[in-house]
mmCIF file of C-alpha atoms and ligand atoms in Angstrom:
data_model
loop_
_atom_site.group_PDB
_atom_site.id
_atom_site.type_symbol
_atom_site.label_atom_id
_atom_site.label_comp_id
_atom_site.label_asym_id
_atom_site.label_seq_id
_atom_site.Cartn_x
_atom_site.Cartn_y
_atom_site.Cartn_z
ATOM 1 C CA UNK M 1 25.832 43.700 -8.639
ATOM 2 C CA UNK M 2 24.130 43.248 -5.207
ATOM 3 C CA UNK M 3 26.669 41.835 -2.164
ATOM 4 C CA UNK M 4 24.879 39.024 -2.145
ATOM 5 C CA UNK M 5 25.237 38.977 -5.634
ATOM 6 C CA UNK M 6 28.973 39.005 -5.470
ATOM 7 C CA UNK M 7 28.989 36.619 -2.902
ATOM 8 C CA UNK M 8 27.279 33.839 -4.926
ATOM 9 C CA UNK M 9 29.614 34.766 -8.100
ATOM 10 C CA UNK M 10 32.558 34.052 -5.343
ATOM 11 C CA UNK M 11 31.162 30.723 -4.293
ATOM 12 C CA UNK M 12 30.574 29.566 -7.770
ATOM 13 C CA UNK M 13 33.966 30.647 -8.360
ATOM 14 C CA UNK M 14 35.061 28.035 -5.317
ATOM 15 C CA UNK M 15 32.852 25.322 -6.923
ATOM 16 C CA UNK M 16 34.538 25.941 -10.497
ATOM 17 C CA UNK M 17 38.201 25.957 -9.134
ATOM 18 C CA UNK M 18 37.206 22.765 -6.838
ATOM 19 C CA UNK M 19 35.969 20.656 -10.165
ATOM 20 C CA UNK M 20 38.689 21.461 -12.509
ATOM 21 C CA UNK M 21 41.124 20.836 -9.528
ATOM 22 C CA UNK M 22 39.503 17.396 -8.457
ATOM 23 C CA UNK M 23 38.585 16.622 -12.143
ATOM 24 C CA UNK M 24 34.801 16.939 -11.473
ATOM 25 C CA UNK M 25 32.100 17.692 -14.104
ATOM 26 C CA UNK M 26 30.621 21.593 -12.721
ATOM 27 C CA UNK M 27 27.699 20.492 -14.119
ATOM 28 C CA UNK M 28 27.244 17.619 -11.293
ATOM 29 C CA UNK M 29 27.996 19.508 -8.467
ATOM 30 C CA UNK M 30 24.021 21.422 -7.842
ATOM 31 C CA UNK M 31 24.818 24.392 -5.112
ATOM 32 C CA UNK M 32 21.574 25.120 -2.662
ATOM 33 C CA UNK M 33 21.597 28.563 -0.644
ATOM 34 C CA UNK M 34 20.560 27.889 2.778
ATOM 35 C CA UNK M 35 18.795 31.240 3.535
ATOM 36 C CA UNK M 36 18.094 29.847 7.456
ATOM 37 C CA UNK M 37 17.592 32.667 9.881
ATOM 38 C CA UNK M 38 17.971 35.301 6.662
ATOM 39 C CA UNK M 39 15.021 37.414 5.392
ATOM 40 C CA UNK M 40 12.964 36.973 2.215
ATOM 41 C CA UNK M 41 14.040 40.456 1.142
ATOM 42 C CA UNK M 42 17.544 38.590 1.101
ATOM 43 C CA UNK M 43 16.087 35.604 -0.831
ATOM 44 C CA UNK M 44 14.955 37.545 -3.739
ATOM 45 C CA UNK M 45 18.085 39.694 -3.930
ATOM 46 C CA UNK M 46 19.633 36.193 -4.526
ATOM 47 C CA UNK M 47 17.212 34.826 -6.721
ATOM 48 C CA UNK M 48 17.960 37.972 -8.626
ATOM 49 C CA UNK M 49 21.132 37.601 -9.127
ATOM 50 C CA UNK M 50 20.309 33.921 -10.558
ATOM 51 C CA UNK M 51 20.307 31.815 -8.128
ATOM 52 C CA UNK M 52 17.255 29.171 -8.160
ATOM 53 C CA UNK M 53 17.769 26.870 -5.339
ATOM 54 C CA UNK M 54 17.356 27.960 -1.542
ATOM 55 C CA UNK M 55 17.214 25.688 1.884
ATOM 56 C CA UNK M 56 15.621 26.077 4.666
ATOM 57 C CA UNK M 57 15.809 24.560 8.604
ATOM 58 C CA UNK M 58 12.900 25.437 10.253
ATOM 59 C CA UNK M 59 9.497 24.735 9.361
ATOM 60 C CA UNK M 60 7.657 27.512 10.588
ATOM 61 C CA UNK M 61 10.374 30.429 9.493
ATOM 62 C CA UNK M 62 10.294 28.896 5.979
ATOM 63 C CA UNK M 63 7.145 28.060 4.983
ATOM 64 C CA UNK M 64 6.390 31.654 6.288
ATOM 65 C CA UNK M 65 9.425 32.845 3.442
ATOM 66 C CA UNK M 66 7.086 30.305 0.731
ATOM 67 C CA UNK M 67 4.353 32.300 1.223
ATOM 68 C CA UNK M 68 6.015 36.161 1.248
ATOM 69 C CA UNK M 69 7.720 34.647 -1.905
ATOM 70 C CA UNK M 70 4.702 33.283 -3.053
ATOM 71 C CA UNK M 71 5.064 35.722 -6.856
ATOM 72 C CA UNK M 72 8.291 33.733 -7.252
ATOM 73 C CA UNK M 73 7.564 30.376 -5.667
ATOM 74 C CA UNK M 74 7.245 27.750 -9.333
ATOM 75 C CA UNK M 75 10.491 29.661 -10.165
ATOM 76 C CA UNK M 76 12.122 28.286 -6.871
ATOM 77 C CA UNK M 77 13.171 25.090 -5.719
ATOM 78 C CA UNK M 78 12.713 25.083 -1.953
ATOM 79 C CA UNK M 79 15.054 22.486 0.158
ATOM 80 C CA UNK M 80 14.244 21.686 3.792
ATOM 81 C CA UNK M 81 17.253 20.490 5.490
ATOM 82 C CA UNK M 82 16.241 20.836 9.219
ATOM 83 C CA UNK M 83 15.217 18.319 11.908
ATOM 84 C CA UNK M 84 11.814 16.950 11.048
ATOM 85 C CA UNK M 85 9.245 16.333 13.776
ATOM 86 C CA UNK M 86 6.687 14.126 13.484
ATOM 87 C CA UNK M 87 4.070 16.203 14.109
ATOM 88 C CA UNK M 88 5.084 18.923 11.342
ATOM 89 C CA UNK M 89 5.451 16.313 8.532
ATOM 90 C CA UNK M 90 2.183 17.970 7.140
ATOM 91 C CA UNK M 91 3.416 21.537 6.734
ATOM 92 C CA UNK M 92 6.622 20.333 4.963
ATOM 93 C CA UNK M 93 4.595 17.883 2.573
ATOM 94 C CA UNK M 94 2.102 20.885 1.580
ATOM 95 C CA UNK M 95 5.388 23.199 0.761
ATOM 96 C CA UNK M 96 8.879 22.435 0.067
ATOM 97 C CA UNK M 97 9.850 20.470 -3.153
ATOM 98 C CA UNK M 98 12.869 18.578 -1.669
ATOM 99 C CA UNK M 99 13.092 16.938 2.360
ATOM 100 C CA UNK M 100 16.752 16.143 2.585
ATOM 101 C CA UNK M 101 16.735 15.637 6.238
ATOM 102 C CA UNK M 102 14.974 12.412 6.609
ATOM 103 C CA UNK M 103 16.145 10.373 9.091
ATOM 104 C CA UNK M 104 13.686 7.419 10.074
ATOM 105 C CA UNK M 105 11.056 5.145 7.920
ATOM 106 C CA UNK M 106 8.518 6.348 9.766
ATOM 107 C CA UNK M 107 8.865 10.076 8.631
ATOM 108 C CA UNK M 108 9.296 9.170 5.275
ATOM 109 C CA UNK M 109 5.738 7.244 5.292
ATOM 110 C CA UNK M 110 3.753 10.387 6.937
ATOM 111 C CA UNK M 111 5.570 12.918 4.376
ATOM 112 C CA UNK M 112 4.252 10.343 1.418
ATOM 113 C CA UNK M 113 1.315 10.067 3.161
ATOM 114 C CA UNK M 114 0.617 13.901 3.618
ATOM 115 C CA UNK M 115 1.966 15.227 -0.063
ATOM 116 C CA UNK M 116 -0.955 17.082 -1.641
ATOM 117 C CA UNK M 117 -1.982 14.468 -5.069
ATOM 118 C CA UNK M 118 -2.217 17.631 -6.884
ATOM 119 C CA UNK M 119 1.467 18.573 -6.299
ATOM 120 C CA UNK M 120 4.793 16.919 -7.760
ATOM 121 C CA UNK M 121 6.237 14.222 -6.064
ATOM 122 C CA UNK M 122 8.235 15.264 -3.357
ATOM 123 C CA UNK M 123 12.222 14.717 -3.846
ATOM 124 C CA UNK M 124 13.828 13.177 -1.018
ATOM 125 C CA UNK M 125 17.417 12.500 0.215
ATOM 126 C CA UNK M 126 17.762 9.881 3.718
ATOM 127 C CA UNK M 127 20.179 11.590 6.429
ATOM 128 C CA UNK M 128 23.011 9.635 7.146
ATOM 129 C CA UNK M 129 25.008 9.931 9.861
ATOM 130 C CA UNK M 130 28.599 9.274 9.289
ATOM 131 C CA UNK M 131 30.274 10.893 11.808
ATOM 132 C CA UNK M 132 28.346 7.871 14.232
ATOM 133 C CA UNK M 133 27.845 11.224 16.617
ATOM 134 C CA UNK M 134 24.983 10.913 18.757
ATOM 135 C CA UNK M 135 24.074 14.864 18.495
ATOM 136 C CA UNK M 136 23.362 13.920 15.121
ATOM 137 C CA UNK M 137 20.420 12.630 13.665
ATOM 138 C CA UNK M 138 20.840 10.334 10.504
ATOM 139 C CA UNK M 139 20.436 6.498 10.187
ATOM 140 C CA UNK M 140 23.613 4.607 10.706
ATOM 141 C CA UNK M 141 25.856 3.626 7.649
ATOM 142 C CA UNK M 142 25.059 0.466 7.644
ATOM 143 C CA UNK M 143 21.115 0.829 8.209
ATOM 144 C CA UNK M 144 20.808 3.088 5.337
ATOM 145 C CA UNK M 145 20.651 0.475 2.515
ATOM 146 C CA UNK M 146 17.808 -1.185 3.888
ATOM 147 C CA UNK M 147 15.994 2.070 4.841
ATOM 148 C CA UNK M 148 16.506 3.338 1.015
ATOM 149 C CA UNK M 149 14.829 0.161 -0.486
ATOM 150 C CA UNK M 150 11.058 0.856 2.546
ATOM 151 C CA UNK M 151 11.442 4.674 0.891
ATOM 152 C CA UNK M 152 11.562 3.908 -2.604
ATOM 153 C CA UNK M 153 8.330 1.749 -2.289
ATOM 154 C CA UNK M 154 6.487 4.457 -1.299
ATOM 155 C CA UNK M 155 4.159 7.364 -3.484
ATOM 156 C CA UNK M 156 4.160 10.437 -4.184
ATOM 157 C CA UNK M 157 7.875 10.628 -3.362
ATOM 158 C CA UNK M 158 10.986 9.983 -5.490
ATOM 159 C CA UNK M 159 14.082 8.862 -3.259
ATOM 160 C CA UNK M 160 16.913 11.106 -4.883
ATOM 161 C CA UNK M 161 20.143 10.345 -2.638
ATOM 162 C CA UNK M 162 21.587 10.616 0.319
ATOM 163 C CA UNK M 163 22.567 13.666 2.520
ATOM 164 C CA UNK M 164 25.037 14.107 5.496
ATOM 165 C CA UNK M 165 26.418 16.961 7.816
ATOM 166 C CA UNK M 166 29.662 15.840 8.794
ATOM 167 C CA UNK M 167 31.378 17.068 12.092
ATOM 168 C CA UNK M 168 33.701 19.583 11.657
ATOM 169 C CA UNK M 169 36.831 19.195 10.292
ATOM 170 C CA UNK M 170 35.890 15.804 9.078
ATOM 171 C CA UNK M 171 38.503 13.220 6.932
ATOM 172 C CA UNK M 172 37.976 13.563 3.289
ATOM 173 C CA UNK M 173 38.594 9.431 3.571
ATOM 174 C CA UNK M 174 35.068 9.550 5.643
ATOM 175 C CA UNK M 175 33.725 11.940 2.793
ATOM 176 C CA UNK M 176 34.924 8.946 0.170
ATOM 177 C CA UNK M 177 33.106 6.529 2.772
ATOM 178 C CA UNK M 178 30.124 8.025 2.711
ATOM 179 C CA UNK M 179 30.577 8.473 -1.382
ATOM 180 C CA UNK M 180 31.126 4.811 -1.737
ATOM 181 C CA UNK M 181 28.332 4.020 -0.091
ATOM 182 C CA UNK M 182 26.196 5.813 -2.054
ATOM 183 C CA UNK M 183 27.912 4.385 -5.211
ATOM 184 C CA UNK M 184 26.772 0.817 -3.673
ATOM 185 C CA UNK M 185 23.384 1.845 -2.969
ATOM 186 C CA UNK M 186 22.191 3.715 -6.408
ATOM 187 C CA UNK M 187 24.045 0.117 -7.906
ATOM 188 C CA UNK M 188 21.930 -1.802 -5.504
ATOM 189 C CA UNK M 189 18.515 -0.038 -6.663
ATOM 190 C CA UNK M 190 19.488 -0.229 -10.186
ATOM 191 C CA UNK M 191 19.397 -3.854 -10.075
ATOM 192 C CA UNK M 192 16.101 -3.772 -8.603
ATOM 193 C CA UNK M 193 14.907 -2.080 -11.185
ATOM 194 C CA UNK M 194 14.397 1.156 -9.372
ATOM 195 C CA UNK M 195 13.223 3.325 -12.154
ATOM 196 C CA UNK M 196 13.916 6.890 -10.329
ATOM 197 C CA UNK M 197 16.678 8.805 -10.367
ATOM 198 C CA UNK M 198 18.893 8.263 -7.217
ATOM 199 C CA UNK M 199 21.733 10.762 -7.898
ATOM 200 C CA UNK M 200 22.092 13.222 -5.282
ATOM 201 C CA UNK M 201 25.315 13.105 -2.224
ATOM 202 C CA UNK M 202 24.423 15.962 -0.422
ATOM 203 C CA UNK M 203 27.088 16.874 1.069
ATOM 204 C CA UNK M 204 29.638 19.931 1.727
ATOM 205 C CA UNK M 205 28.905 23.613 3.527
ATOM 206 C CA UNK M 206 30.905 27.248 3.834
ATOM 207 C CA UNK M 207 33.938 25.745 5.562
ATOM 208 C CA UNK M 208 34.291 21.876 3.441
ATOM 209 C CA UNK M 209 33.188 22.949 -0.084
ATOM 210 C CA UNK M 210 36.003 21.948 -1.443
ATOM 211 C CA UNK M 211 37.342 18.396 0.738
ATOM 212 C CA UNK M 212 33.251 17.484 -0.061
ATOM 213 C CA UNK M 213 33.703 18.182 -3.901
ATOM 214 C CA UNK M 214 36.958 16.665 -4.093
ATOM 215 C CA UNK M 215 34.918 13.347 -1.743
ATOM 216 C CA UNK M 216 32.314 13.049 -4.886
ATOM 217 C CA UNK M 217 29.489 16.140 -3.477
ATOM 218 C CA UNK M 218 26.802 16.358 -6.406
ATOM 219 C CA UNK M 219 24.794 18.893 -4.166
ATOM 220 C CA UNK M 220 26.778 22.052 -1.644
ATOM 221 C CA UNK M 221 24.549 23.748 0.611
ATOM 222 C CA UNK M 222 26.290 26.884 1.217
ATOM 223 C CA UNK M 223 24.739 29.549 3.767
ATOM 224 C CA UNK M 224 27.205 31.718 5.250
ATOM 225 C CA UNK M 225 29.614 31.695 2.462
ATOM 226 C CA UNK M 226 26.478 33.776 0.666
ATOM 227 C CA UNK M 227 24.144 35.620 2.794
ATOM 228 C CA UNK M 228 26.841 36.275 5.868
ATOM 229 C CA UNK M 229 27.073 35.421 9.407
ATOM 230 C CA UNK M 230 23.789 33.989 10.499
ATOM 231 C CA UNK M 231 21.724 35.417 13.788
ATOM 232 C CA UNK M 232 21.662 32.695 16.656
ATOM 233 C CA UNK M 233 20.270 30.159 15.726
ATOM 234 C CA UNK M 234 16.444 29.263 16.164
ATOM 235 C CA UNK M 235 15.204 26.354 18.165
ATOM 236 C CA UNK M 236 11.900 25.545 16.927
ATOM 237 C CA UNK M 237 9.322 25.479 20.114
ATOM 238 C CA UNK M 238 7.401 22.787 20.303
ATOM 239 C CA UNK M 239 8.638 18.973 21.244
ATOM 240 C CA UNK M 240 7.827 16.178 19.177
ATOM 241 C CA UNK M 241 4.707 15.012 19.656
ATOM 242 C CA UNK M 242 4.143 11.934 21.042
ATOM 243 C CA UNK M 243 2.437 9.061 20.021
HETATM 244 C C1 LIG U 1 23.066 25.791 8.208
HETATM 245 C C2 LIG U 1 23.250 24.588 7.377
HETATM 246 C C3 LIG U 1 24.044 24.618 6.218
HETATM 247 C C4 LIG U 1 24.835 25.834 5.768
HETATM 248 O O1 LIG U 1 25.927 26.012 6.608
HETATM 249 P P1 LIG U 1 27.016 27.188 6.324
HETATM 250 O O2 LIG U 1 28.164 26.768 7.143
HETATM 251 O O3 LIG U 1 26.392 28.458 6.757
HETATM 252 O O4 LIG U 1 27.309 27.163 4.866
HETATM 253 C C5 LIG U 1 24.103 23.459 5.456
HETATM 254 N N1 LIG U 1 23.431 22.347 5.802
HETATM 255 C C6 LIG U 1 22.676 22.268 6.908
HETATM 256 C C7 LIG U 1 21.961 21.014 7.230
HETATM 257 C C8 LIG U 1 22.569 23.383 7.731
HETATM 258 O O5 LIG U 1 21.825 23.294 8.845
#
């Protein structure tokens, strides 16, 4: 077995020992490898070694890893988790499968907008911000209901939950907060007769695997914990554009 194939039998091992501990069902908790800043060549050593899901933060470095993994790509569910500018909407519509970092109405309407008709409907989770820092970008707790009922109106889109990236060291009470909310929102869309499936708290990396599993995390995205320490990070070059 490969190291990163040991390292993703370890980390499923965490995920196990976290359910049965916290009384979770394994088979709700999804686990997405963020492969940010690591090379394709790593990618398919992991999708080797079975795993299926992979996330990415920058739009240029991974829609450049789409393409070099294009002989693999309808076996691969690709994530983007990153900071979406306005102006590179397009790119992400044309080739990820899930957005999970959408943080404004407005981004959500030029990703349904831009999806190809000839491609699935793209998955998407709204960014909340529960740690109320102002580093982060998310919608605020309490705008998040309202902004979940303008995305579920739109096409070519299915509004699957709700995704955060809590400071570090956060409470698992605001992990439950941030679980409960969700809870109120999927009840919420149910009574409107929301006919997709809103099931995914996205939720838990390396360090808080196990406080975000024991909060109610359906979905860990888990980076270091696989591929190793990451190089410094990128900061994607251009600004947003303005309009
Ligand atoms: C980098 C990143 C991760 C993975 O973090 P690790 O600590 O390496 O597991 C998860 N989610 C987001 C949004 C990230 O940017």
């Amino acid at each position: 077995m490969s190291a990163i194939g040991d390292q993703l039998l370890y980390v499923k091992g965490r995920i196990s020992q976290a359910c049965i501990r916290f009384g979770r069902n394994e088979k709700n908790v999804h686990l997405v490898a963020v492969s940010k800043t690591h090379s394709a060549a790593k990618v398919r050593e992991a999708f080797a070694a079975g795993q299926k899901e992979f996330a990415e933060n920058y739009v240029q470095e991974g829609t450049d890893k789409i393409v070099e993994l294009e002989d693999i790509r309808k076996k691969i569910i690709w994530h983007f988790i990153g900071p979406v500018q306005s102006n590179k909407t397009r790119f992400i519509a044309e080739s990820f499968d899930w957005v999970q970092s959408v943080d404004r109405f407005k981004i959500a309407q030029r990703l349904s907008d831009q999806r190809p008709r000839d491609m699935a409907d793209l998955n998407i989770c709204l960014q909340v911000n529960i740690s109320g820092e102002s580093t982060k970008s998310g919608v605020s707790p309490s705008e998040a209901l309202l902004t979940c009922l303008d995305i579920a109106e739109l096409p070519n889109m299915t509004l699957r939950g709700l995704m955060a990236i809590p400071e570090p060291g956060a409470s698992l009470q605001s992990i439950k907060n941030f679980h409960k909310l969700f809870i109120e929102i999927q009840q919420h869309l149910k009574r409107h007769q929301f006919k997709n499936k809103f099931d995914t708290l996205s939720i838990g990396m390396s360090d808080d695997l196990d406080r975000a599993i024991e909060g109610g995390s359906t979905m860990v995205r888990i980076g270091t914990a696989i591929f190793g320490p990451r190089e410094p990070e990128l900061v994607e070059e251009d600004s947003e554009e303005k309009e």
